[in-house]
mmCIF file of C-alpha atoms in Angstrom:
data_model
loop_
_atom_site.group_PDB
_atom_site.id
_atom_site.type_symbol
_atom_site.label_atom_id
_atom_site.label_comp_id
_atom_site.label_asym_id
_atom_site.label_seq_id
_atom_site.Cartn_x
_atom_site.Cartn_y
_atom_site.Cartn_z
ATOM 1 C CA MET A 1 0.000 0.000 0.000
ATOM 2 C CA LYS A 2 1.517 3.290 -1.128
ATOM 3 C CA VAL A 3 1.288 6.268 1.192
ATOM 4 C CA ILE A 4 1.898 9.970 0.726
ATOM 5 C CA ALA A 5 2.838 11.724 3.957
ATOM 6 C CA ASP A 6 3.802 15.095 5.353
ATOM 7 C CA LEU A 7 5.953 14.836 8.477
ATOM 8 C CA ALA A 8 6.560 17.630 10.976
ATOM 9 C CA ILE A 9 8.908 16.240 13.615
ATOM 10 C CA VAL A 10 9.718 18.477 16.587
ATOM 11 C CA PRO A 11 12.180 17.763 19.424
ATOM 12 C CA LEU A 12 11.224 19.231 22.814
ATOM 13 C CA GLY A 13 13.625 20.182 25.556
ATOM 14 C CA VAL A 14 16.491 21.140 23.257
ATOM 15 C CA GLY A 15 16.056 24.890 23.038
ATOM 16 C CA LEU A 16 14.902 26.984 20.148
ATOM 17 C CA SER A 17 17.107 26.038 17.230
ATOM 18 C CA LEU A 18 15.460 23.013 15.698
ATOM 19 C CA SER A 19 17.076 23.006 12.260
ATOM 20 C CA PRO A 20 19.902 20.568 13.178
ATOM 21 C CA TYR A 21 17.213 18.080 14.206
ATOM 22 C CA VAL A 22 15.181 18.613 11.057
ATOM 23 C CA ALA A 23 18.359 18.127 9.001
ATOM 24 C CA ALA A 24 19.072 14.877 10.855
ATOM 25 C CA CYS A 25 15.582 13.639 9.954
ATOM 26 C CA GLU A 26 16.159 14.508 6.298
ATOM 27 C CA ARG A 27 19.261 12.320 6.350
ATOM 28 C CA VAL A 28 17.351 9.471 7.955
ATOM 29 C CA LEU A 29 14.652 9.730 5.293
ATOM 30 C CA VAL A 30 17.214 9.677 2.484
ATOM 31 C CA GLU A 31 18.978 6.684 4.029
ATOM 32 C CA ALA A 32 15.583 4.956 4.077
ATOM 33 C CA GLY A 33 15.446 5.269 0.303
ATOM 34 C CA LEU A 34 12.905 8.085 0.280
ATOM 35 C CA GLU A 35 13.237 11.357 -1.618
ATOM 36 C CA PRO A 36 12.092 13.868 1.002
ATOM 37 C CA GLN A 37 10.707 17.207 -0.205
ATOM 38 C CA LEU A 38 11.414 19.722 2.525
ATOM 39 C CA HIS A 39 9.033 22.672 2.879
ATOM 40 C CA ALA A 40 8.700 25.432 5.431
ATOM 41 C CA ASN A 41 6.485 23.486 7.829
ATOM 42 C CA GLY A 42 7.340 19.857 7.233
ATOM 43 C CA THR A 43 8.656 17.294 4.792
ATOM 44 C CA ASN A 44 6.716 15.414 2.136
ATOM 45 C CA VAL A 45 7.527 11.813 1.312
ATOM 46 C CA GLU A 46 5.930 9.048 -0.723
ATOM 47 C CA GLY A 47 6.579 5.340 -0.657
ATOM 48 C CA ASP A 48 5.452 2.001 0.607
ATOM 49 C CA TRP A 49 3.591 2.268 3.913
ATOM 50 C CA ASP A 50 6.056 0.113 5.835
ATOM 51 C CA GLN A 51 9.063 1.949 4.405
ATOM 52 C CA VAL A 52 7.667 5.372 5.309
ATOM 53 C CA PHE A 53 6.633 4.482 8.837
ATOM 54 C CA ALA A 54 9.861 2.593 9.571
ATOM 55 C CA ALA A 55 11.683 5.770 8.532
ATOM 56 C CA LEU A 56 9.509 7.885 10.839
ATOM 57 C CA LYS A 57 10.382 5.569 13.724
ATOM 58 C CA ARG A 58 14.073 5.939 12.944
ATOM 59 C CA CYS A 59 13.669 9.729 12.946
ATOM 60 C CA HIS A 60 12.290 9.583 16.504
ATOM 61 C CA GLU A 61 15.128 7.278 17.540
ATOM 62 C CA ALA A 62 17.734 9.530 15.905
ATOM 63 C CA LEU A 63 16.487 12.658 17.683
ATOM 64 C CA HIS A 64 16.454 10.860 21.031
ATOM 65 C CA GLN A 65 20.043 9.767 20.353
ATOM 66 C CA MET A 66 20.932 13.414 19.645
ATOM 67 C CA GLY A 67 19.728 14.212 23.155
ATOM 68 C CA ALA A 68 16.094 15.218 22.718
ATOM 69 C CA PRO A 69 14.145 13.783 25.669
ATOM 70 C CA ARG A 70 10.809 14.316 23.930
ATOM 71 C CA VAL A 71 10.003 14.077 20.229
ATOM 72 C CA SER A 72 6.618 15.083 18.882
ATOM 73 C CA THR A 73 5.350 14.464 15.351
ATOM 74 C CA ASN A 74 2.428 15.845 13.461
ATOM 75 C CA LEU A 75 1.739 13.787 10.366
ATOM 76 C CA ARG A 76 -0.736 13.967 7.515
ATOM 77 C CA CYS A 77 -0.945 10.923 5.314
ATOM 78 C CA GLY A 78 -3.153 9.518 2.631
ATOM 79 C CA THR A 79 -3.694 6.248 0.833
ATOM 80 C CA ARG A 80 -5.920 5.697 -2.187
ATOM 81 C CA THR A 81 -7.089 2.671 -4.138
ATOM 82 C CA ASP A 82 -8.736 4.422 -7.088
ATOM 83 C CA ARG A 83 -5.529 5.424 -8.828
ATOM 84 C CA ASP A 84 -1.822 5.944 -8.385
ATOM 85 C CA GLN A 85 -0.770 9.483 -7.508
ATOM 86 C CA SER A 86 2.641 10.995 -6.775
ATOM 87 C CA LEU A 87 3.641 14.043 -4.745
ATOM 88 C CA ASP A 88 4.249 15.922 -7.990
ATOM 89 C CA ASP A 89 0.861 14.854 -9.377
ATOM 90 C CA LYS A 90 -0.835 16.391 -6.347
ATOM 91 C CA VAL A 91 0.774 19.782 -6.874
ATOM 92 C CA ARG A 92 0.286 19.691 -10.651
ATOM 93 C CA SER A 93 -3.411 18.867 -10.426
ATOM 94 C CA VAL A 94 -3.969 22.035 -8.387
ATOM 95 C CA GLU A 95 -1.704 24.248 -10.472
ATOM 96 C CA GLU A 96 -3.584 23.283 -13.645
ATOM 97 C CA LYS A 97 -6.702 24.813 -12.126
ATOM 98 C CA LEU A 98 -5.219 28.117 -10.995
ATOM 99 C CA MET B 1 9.700 2.544 22.295
ATOM 100 C CA LYS B 2 6.360 3.626 23.721
ATOM 101 C CA VAL B 3 4.261 6.112 21.766
ATOM 102 C CA ILE B 4 1.227 8.197 22.635
ATOM 103 C CA ALA B 5 -0.836 9.104 19.589
ATOM 104 C CA ASP B 6 -3.986 10.916 18.547
ATOM 105 C CA LEU B 7 -5.454 9.570 15.311
ATOM 106 C CA ALA B 8 -7.993 11.348 13.120
ATOM 107 C CA ILE B 9 -8.771 9.019 10.231
ATOM 108 C CA VAL B 10 -11.091 10.330 7.509
ATOM 109 C CA PRO B 11 -12.437 8.418 4.498
ATOM 110 C CA LEU B 12 -12.987 10.502 1.354
ATOM 111 C CA GLY B 13 -15.473 9.756 -1.377
ATOM 112 C CA VAL B 14 -18.057 8.115 0.878
ATOM 113 C CA GLY B 15 -20.414 10.997 1.531
ATOM 114 C CA LEU B 16 -20.960 12.932 4.718
ATOM 115 C CA SER B 17 -21.680 10.368 7.403
ATOM 116 C CA LEU B 18 -18.293 9.277 8.642
ATOM 117 C CA SER B 19 -19.246 7.722 11.966
ATOM 118 C CA PRO B 20 -19.528 4.123 10.652
ATOM 119 C CA TYR B 21 -15.937 4.434 9.464
ATOM 120 C CA VAL B 22 -14.729 5.894 12.748
ATOM 121 C CA ALA B 23 -16.495 3.058 14.574
ATOM 122 C CA ALA B 24 -14.768 0.519 12.325
ATOM 123 C CA CYS B 25 -11.416 2.038 13.234
ATOM 124 C CA GLU B 26 -12.258 1.811 16.926
ATOM 125 C CA ARG B 27 -12.869 -1.903 16.497
ATOM 126 C CA VAL B 28 -9.575 -2.339 14.659
ATOM 127 C CA LEU B 29 -7.742 -0.529 17.454
ATOM 128 C CA VAL B 30 -9.368 -2.728 20.111
ATOM 129 C CA GLU B 31 -8.539 -5.878 18.152
ATOM 130 C CA ALA B 32 -4.936 -4.645 18.059
ATOM 131 C CA GLY B 33 -4.874 -4.781 21.848
ATOM 132 C CA LEU B 34 -5.108 -1.018 22.325
ATOM 133 C CA GLU B 35 -7.569 0.795 24.560
ATOM 134 C CA PRO B 36 -8.695 3.662 22.329
ATOM 135 C CA GLN B 37 -10.039 6.799 23.971
ATOM 136 C CA LEU B 38 -12.474 8.353 21.522
ATOM 137 C CA HIS B 39 -12.927 12.121 21.636
ATOM 138 C CA ALA B 40 -14.777 14.587 19.442
ATOM 139 C CA ASN B 41 -11.967 15.092 16.939
ATOM 140 C CA GLY B 42 -9.939 11.907 17.077
ATOM 141 C CA THR B 43 -8.928 8.903 19.117
ATOM 142 C CA ASN B 44 -6.088 8.675 21.631
ATOM 143 C CA VAL B 45 -4.050 5.513 21.998
ATOM 144 C CA GLU B 46 -0.863 4.519 23.774
ATOM 145 C CA GLY B 47 1.322 1.483 23.243
ATOM 146 C CA ASP B 48 4.428 0.135 21.666
ATOM 147 C CA TRP B 49 5.377 2.023 18.491
ATOM 148 C CA ASP B 50 5.086 -1.017 16.212
ATOM 149 C CA GLN B 51 1.741 -2.048 17.706
ATOM 150 C CA VAL B 52 0.242 1.428 17.277
ATOM 151 C CA PHE B 53 1.430 1.952 13.709
ATOM 152 C CA ALA B 54 0.486 -1.568 12.615
ATOM 153 C CA ALA B 55 -3.008 -0.780 13.920
ATOM 154 C CA LEU B 56 -3.112 2.485 11.995
ATOM 155 C CA LYS B 57 -2.210 0.605 8.818
ATOM 156 C CA ARG B 58 -5.003 -1.864 9.459
ATOM 157 C CA CYS B 59 -7.435 1.055 9.910
ATOM 158 C CA HIS B 60 -6.551 2.347 6.449
ATOM 159 C CA GLU B 61 -6.926 -1.156 5.006
ATOM 160 C CA ALA B 62 -10.276 -1.655 6.763
ATOM 161 C CA LEU B 63 -11.723 1.605 5.416
ATOM 162 C CA HIS B 64 -10.583 0.785 1.885
ATOM 163 C CA GLN B 65 -12.284 -2.610 2.254
ATOM 164 C CA MET B 66 -15.468 -0.803 3.348
ATOM 165 C CA GLY B 67 -15.366 1.006 0.010
ATOM 166 C CA ALA B 68 -13.517 4.247 0.731
ATOM 167 C CA PRO B 69 -11.283 4.988 -2.263
ATOM 168 C CA ARG B 70 -9.235 7.531 -0.306
ATOM 169 C CA VAL B 71 -8.324 7.514 3.371
ATOM 170 C CA SER B 72 -6.609 10.468 4.976
ATOM 171 C CA THR B 73 -5.112 10.534 8.470
ATOM 172 C CA ASN B 74 -3.948 13.352 10.655
ATOM 173 C CA LEU B 75 -1.861 12.057 13.517
ATOM 174 C CA ARG B 76 -0.123 13.628 16.479
ATOM 175 C CA CYS B 77 2.302 11.420 18.331
ATOM 176 C CA GLY B 78 4.985 11.703 20.926
ATOM 177 C CA THR B 79 7.789 9.623 22.376
ATOM 178 C CA ARG B 80 9.880 10.462 25.428
ATOM 179 C CA THR B 81 12.932 8.984 27.056
ATOM 180 C CA ASP B 82 12.996 11.041 30.263
ATOM 181 C CA ARG B 83 10.138 9.226 31.978
ATOM 182 C CA ASP B 84 7.147 7.009 31.431
ATOM 183 C CA GLN B 85 3.861 8.788 30.900
ATOM 184 C CA SER B 86 0.356 7.504 30.179
ATOM 185 C CA LEU B 87 -2.623 9.130 28.464
ATOM 186 C CA ASP B 88 -4.231 9.615 31.866
ATOM 187 C CA ASP B 89 -1.035 11.141 33.295
ATOM 188 C CA LYS B 90 -1.078 13.747 30.552
ATOM 189 C CA VAL B 91 -4.602 14.888 31.369
ATOM 190 C CA ARG B 92 -4.022 14.740 35.133
ATOM 191 C CA SER B 93 -0.852 16.844 34.997
ATOM 192 C CA VAL B 94 -2.816 19.659 33.378
ATOM 193 C CA GLU B 95 -5.893 19.327 35.594
ATOM 194 C CA GLU B 96 -3.739 19.632 38.703
ATOM 195 C CA LYS B 97 -2.712 23.091 37.537
ATOM 196 C CA LEU B 98 -6.162 24.443 36.737
ATOM 197 C CA MET C 1 -20.360 30.197 11.166
ATOM 198 C CA LYS C 2 -19.953 27.584 13.878
ATOM 199 C CA VAL C 3 -16.681 25.712 14.134
ATOM 200 C CA ILE C 4 -15.581 22.627 16.034
ATOM 201 C CA ALA C 5 -11.860 22.578 16.729
ATOM 202 C CA ASP C 6 -9.168 20.531 18.403
ATOM 203 C CA LEU C 7 -6.233 22.633 19.573
ATOM 204 C CA ALA C 8 -2.786 21.320 20.473
ATOM 205 C CA ILE C 9 -0.723 24.318 21.562
ATOM 206 C CA VAL C 10 2.947 23.701 22.371
ATOM 207 C CA PRO C 11 5.478 26.227 23.731
ATOM 208 C CA LEU C 12 9.066 25.724 22.576
ATOM 209 C CA GLY C 13 12.168 26.785 24.466
ATOM 210 C CA VAL C 14 10.676 26.318 27.925
ATOM 211 C CA GLY C 15 11.925 22.870 28.823
ATOM 212 C CA LEU C 16 10.006 19.650 29.134
ATOM 213 C CA SER C 17 7.139 20.359 31.500
ATOM 214 C CA LEU C 18 4.424 21.781 29.335
ATOM 215 C CA SER C 19 1.411 21.293 31.593
ATOM 216 C CA PRO C 20 1.526 24.798 33.163
ATOM 217 C CA TYR C 21 1.256 26.210 29.659
ATOM 218 C CA VAL C 22 -1.581 23.908 28.689
ATOM 219 C CA ALA C 23 -3.380 24.894 31.899
ATOM 220 C CA ALA C 24 -2.910 28.585 31.043
ATOM 221 C CA CYS C 25 -4.526 27.965 27.654
ATOM 222 C CA GLU C 26 -7.461 26.225 29.306
ATOM 223 C CA ARG C 27 -8.030 29.338 31.401
ATOM 224 C CA VAL C 28 -7.846 31.571 28.330
ATOM 225 C CA LEU C 29 -10.402 29.387 26.566
ATOM 226 C CA VAL C 30 -12.777 29.509 29.544
ATOM 227 C CA GLU C 31 -12.400 33.283 29.798
ATOM 228 C CA ALA C 32 -13.322 33.449 26.111
ATOM 229 C CA GLY C 33 -16.664 31.854 26.951
ATOM 230 C CA LEU C 34 -15.794 28.435 25.573
ATOM 231 C CA GLU C 35 -16.215 25.137 27.383
ATOM 232 C CA PRO C 36 -12.935 23.400 26.588
ATOM 233 C CA GLN C 37 -12.832 19.599 26.686
ATOM 234 C CA LEU C 38 -9.281 18.629 27.556
ATOM 235 C CA HIS C 39 -7.993 15.294 26.283
ATOM 236 C CA ALA C 40 -4.598 13.630 26.309
ATOM 237 C CA ASN C 41 -3.361 15.217 23.080
ATOM 238 C CA GLY C 42 -5.262 18.474 22.795
ATOM 239 C CA THR C 43 -8.401 20.378 23.708
ATOM 240 C CA ASN C 44 -11.734 20.336 21.923
ATOM 241 C CA VAL C 45 -13.852 23.476 21.666
ATOM 242 C CA GLU C 46 -16.937 24.525 19.745
ATOM 243 C CA GLY C 47 -18.298 27.991 19.093
ATOM 244 C CA ASP C 48 -18.547 30.822 16.662
ATOM 245 C CA TRP C 49 -15.571 30.946 14.281
ATOM 246 C CA ASP C 50 -14.445 34.413 15.379
ATOM 247 C CA GLN C 51 -14.777 33.547 19.068
ATOM 248 C CA VAL C 52 -12.721 30.362 18.729
ATOM 249 C CA PHE C 53 -9.931 31.896 16.676
ATOM 250 C CA ALA C 54 -9.722 35.035 18.822
ATOM 251 C CA ALA C 55 -9.261 32.693 21.787
ATOM 252 C CA LEU C 56 -6.512 30.794 19.982
ATOM 253 C CA LYS C 57 -4.712 34.079 19.337
ATOM 254 C CA ARG C 58 -4.973 34.961 23.022
ATOM 255 C CA CYS C 59 -3.502 31.554 23.910
ATOM 256 C CA HIS C 60 -0.429 32.303 21.788
ATOM 257 C CA GLU C 61 -0.147 35.757 23.378
ATOM 258 C CA ALA C 62 -0.527 34.319 26.884
ATOM 259 C CA LEU C 63 2.223 31.734 26.379
ATOM 260 C CA HIS C 64 4.574 34.371 24.977
ATOM 261 C CA GLN C 65 3.841 36.489 28.065
ATOM 262 C CA MET C 66 4.703 33.486 30.246
ATOM 263 C CA GLY C 67 8.123 33.511 28.599
ATOM 264 C CA ALA C 68 7.812 31.076 25.721
ATOM 265 C CA PRO C 69 9.780 32.494 22.778
ATOM 266 C CA ARG C 70 8.116 30.142 20.309
ATOM 267 C CA VAL C 71 4.568 28.797 20.328
ATOM 268 C CA SER C 72 3.450 26.148 17.874
ATOM 269 C CA THR C 73 -0.130 25.010 17.318
ATOM 270 C CA ASN C 74 -1.578 22.046 15.551
ATOM 271 C CA LEU C 75 -5.274 22.495 14.942
ATOM 272 C CA ARG C 76 -8.002 20.411 13.388
ATOM 273 C CA CYS C 77 -11.259 22.201 12.700
ATOM 274 C CA GLY C 78 -14.462 21.644 10.815
ATOM 275 C CA THR C 79 -17.452 23.628 9.649
ATOM 276 C CA ARG C 80 -20.621 22.215 8.143
ATOM 277 C CA THR C 81 -23.682 23.699 6.518
ATOM 278 C CA ASP C 82 -25.828 20.576 6.260
ATOM 279 C CA ARG C 83 -26.779 20.404 9.925
ATOM 280 C CA ASP C 84 -25.844 21.560 13.381
ATOM 281 C CA GLN C 85 -23.556 19.250 15.316
ATOM 282 C CA SER C 86 -21.975 19.531 18.767
ATOM 283 C CA LEU C 87 -18.840 17.999 20.227
ATOM 284 C CA ASP C 88 -21.005 15.548 22.148
ATOM 285 C CA ASP C 89 -22.989 14.663 19.020
ATOM 286 C CA LYS C 90 -19.770 13.692 17.288
ATOM 287 C CA VAL C 91 -18.761 11.250 20.014
ATOM 288 C CA ARG C 92 -22.290 9.878 20.406
ATOM 289 C CA SER C 93 -22.726 9.197 16.682
ATOM 290 C CA VAL C 94 -19.659 6.944 16.773
ATOM 291 C CA GLU C 95 -20.495 5.255 20.073
ATOM 292 C CA GLU C 96 -23.944 4.272 18.751
ATOM 293 C CA LYS C 97 -22.218 2.244 16.058
ATOM 294 C CA LEU C 98 -19.751 0.382 18.279
ATOM 295 C CA MET D 1 1.877 39.240 15.729
ATOM 296 C CA LYS D 2 3.320 37.464 12.712
ATOM 297 C CA VAL D 3 2.340 33.868 12.070
ATOM 298 C CA ILE D 4 3.683 31.176 9.789
ATOM 299 C CA ALA D 5 1.078 28.567 8.896
ATOM 300 C CA ASP D 6 0.574 25.427 6.876
ATOM 301 C CA LEU D 7 -3.035 24.918 5.821
ATOM 302 C CA ALA D 8 -4.551 21.662 4.600
ATOM 303 C CA ILE D 9 -8.183 22.381 3.766
ATOM 304 C CA VAL D 10 -10.357 19.431 2.710
ATOM 305 C CA PRO D 11 -13.983 19.537 1.533
ATOM 306 C CA LEU D 12 -16.073 16.493 2.450
ATOM 307 C CA GLY D 13 -19.099 15.242 0.555
ATOM 308 C CA VAL D 14 -17.912 16.371 -2.866
ATOM 309 C CA GLY D 15 -16.363 13.191 -4.205
ATOM 310 C CA LEU D 16 -12.737 12.388 -4.812
ATOM 311 C CA SER D 17 -11.363 15.192 -6.931
ATOM 312 C CA LEU D 18 -10.363 17.875 -4.487
ATOM 313 C CA SER D 19 -8.013 19.940 -6.643
ATOM 314 C CA PRO D 20 -10.676 22.463 -7.797
ATOM 315 C CA TYR D 21 -11.318 23.222 -4.131
ATOM 316 C CA VAL D 22 -7.637 23.553 -3.303
ATOM 317 C CA ALA D 23 -7.241 25.882 -6.287
ATOM 318 C CA ALA D 24 -10.160 28.004 -5.032
ATOM 319 C CA CYS D 25 -8.432 28.327 -1.661
ATOM 320 C CA GLU D 26 -5.207 29.418 -3.362
ATOM 321 C CA ARG D 27 -7.127 32.216 -5.063
ATOM 322 C CA VAL D 28 -8.699 33.271 -1.752
ATOM 323 C CA LEU D 29 -5.265 33.385 -0.123
ATOM 324 C CA VAL D 30 -3.837 35.501 -2.957
ATOM 325 C CA GLU D 31 -6.808 37.883 -2.786
ATOM 326 C CA ALA D 32 -6.097 38.212 0.935
ATOM 327 C CA GLY D 33 -2.669 39.600 0.067
ATOM 328 C CA LEU D 34 -0.779 36.460 1.001
ATOM 329 C CA GLU D 35 1.770 34.678 -1.163
ATOM 330 C CA PRO D 36 0.757 31.039 -0.722
ATOM 331 C CA GLN D 37 3.399 28.366 -1.292
ATOM 332 C CA LEU D 38 1.546 25.253 -2.426
ATOM 333 C CA HIS D 39 3.097 21.877 -1.609
ATOM 334 C CA ALA D 40 1.911 18.314 -1.991
ATOM 335 C CA ASN D 41 0.074 18.149 1.329
ATOM 336 C CA GLY D 42 -0.907 21.734 2.083
ATOM 337 C CA THR D 43 -0.115 25.385 1.550
ATOM 338 C CA ASN D 44 2.338 27.534 3.495
ATOM 339 C CA VAL D 45 1.592 31.174 4.214
ATOM 340 C CA GLU D 46 3.099 33.878 6.395
ATOM 341 C CA GLY D 47 1.611 37.168 7.505
ATOM 342 C CA ASP D 48 -0.116 39.030 10.256
ATOM 343 C CA TRP D 49 -2.173 36.729 12.495
ATOM 344 C CA ASP D 50 -5.485 38.445 11.741
ATOM 345 C CA GLN D 51 -4.818 38.510 8.007
ATOM 346 C CA VAL D 52 -3.969 34.795 7.874
ATOM 347 C CA PHE D 53 -6.920 33.628 9.951
ATOM 348 C CA ALA D 54 -9.397 35.905 8.166
ATOM 349 C CA ALA D 55 -8.190 34.300 4.935
ATOM 350 C CA LEU D 56 -8.679 30.808 6.368
ATOM 351 C CA LYS D 57 -12.248 31.726 7.299
ATOM 352 C CA ARG D 58 -12.880 32.945 3.768
ATOM 353 C CA CYS D 59 -11.524 29.642 2.422
ATOM 354 C CA HIS D 60 -14.108 27.720 4.457
ATOM 355 C CA GLU D 61 -16.840 30.094 3.273
ATOM 356 C CA ALA D 62 -15.708 29.781 -0.353
ATOM 357 C CA LEU D 63 -15.776 25.975 -0.291
ATOM 358 C CA HIS D 64 -19.234 25.959 1.283
ATOM 359 C CA GLN D 65 -20.380 28.300 -1.488
ATOM 360 C CA MET D 66 -18.953 25.870 -4.045
ATOM 361 C CA GLY D 67 -21.268 23.246 -2.578
ATOM 362 C CA ALA D 68 -19.168 21.454 0.019
ATOM 363 C CA PRO D 69 -21.421 20.696 3.000
ATOM 364 C CA ARG D 70 -18.448 19.968 5.258
ATOM 365 C CA VAL D 71 -15.023 21.571 5.257
ATOM 366 C CA SER D 72 -12.228 20.251 7.434
ATOM 367 C CA THR D 73 -8.888 21.954 8.023
ATOM 368 C CA ASN D 74 -5.669 20.729 9.511
ATOM 369 C CA LEU D 75 -3.381 23.610 10.337
ATOM 370 C CA ARG D 76 0.102 23.944 11.779
ATOM 371 C CA CYS D 77 1.113 27.410 12.821
ATOM 372 C CA GLY D 78 3.854 29.085 14.786
ATOM 373 C CA THR D 79 4.585 32.467 16.321
ATOM 374 C CA ARG D 80 7.886 33.568 17.814
ATOM 375 C CA THR D 81 9.061 36.602 19.743
ATOM 376 C CA ASP D 82 12.801 35.936 19.746
ATOM 377 C CA ARG D 83 13.423 36.920 16.141
ATOM 378 C CA ASP D 84 11.758 37.453 12.783
ATOM 379 C CA GLN D 85 11.703 34.450 10.500
ATOM 380 C CA SER D 86 10.243 33.918 7.031
ATOM 381 C CA LEU D 87 9.068 30.787 5.245
ATOM 382 C CA ASP D 88 12.232 30.868 3.154
ATOM 383 C CA ASP D 89 14.401 31.307 6.272
ATOM 384 C CA LYS D 90 12.920 28.132 7.715
ATOM 385 C CA VAL D 91 13.836 26.042 4.686
ATOM 386 C CA ARG D 92 17.259 27.656 4.310
ATOM 387 C CA SER D 93 18.235 27.069 7.938
ATOM 388 C CA VAL D 94 17.694 23.321 7.435
ATOM 389 C CA GLU D 95 19.321 23.131 4.018
ATOM 390 C CA GLU D 96 22.488 24.764 5.384
ATOM 391 C CA LYS D 97 22.864 21.806 7.732
ATOM 392 C CA LEU D 98 22.373 19.036 5.211
#
């Protein structure tokens, strides 16, 4: 089952500068074989369900290993059976209607 | 790794009455050994990471089998290494300060 | 326009114990004339759109005044024109189908 | 108070093709004087708090006028008092660490 997801992963208890933690998550996602698309409030990925959620788990583990005692994620994800759709398809289908 | 999560699972393309689908997800979560706490905008669960996310996957599969061509989830989740905390602890720690 | 919303308001840069901040938000919501329903991963409210979102703004302002340099919110909200629905209706409609 | 937000606005009860509704929201955001940055799972905006949330309200109203009986939004937003930060700053600060 393919899933498209938008991950916003936030470490708590590490101060205000979160970008090193977000960068660490990007590396974890790439190592998981995903092609993360970073945006200003999260990161979009697409892939097999198990691959995506195993990568999310590794992101939590990586941030804990970097010293974050709490890690909080807000995730949006979608699956569909009617047709295949990519991240780029989603953006394009809106842009065609603007 | 223990995770606390709040799941809001929405089927698309099935009309306006979503409660049968939410009820189906509750049953999936119970069958997964979780004790879901339904609230007005989602369902809280706590458990081992793999148990919780395997249950979420089964929710998506169950709604597709019920005929929903698209299933969209918004999830909040948190892990922490500093101490153990339950769903009830989280509510109680706030209520003590009101 | 009535809105039902689930607010998860998180201060960043204040350490790990967030419950005093969540409690402060509860008080802001009550002062705004709402009847917040606290749960383990957020707070449900219902009311007029402008009332709810003015209260959310005051929550951000209150947490900044308490010393939080960053405040992050994750919000789910819904409006509907087909019929009136309360927070309790939403829970009940699912529970009837369990 | 400046806010950075990520809006995912979903009409329910209108079938499976949501892109015309997302496109309508983009137009509402532009008319509100914002410069929306569409991505695969939402739209990022930045601006004054009141401007951003008035625009979100108009998005809900616009989708209801297009015939959607239910409109559901998932929103992430952040305010900060320690320094000014733009959408582009947020992406750049991560990319510098990759």
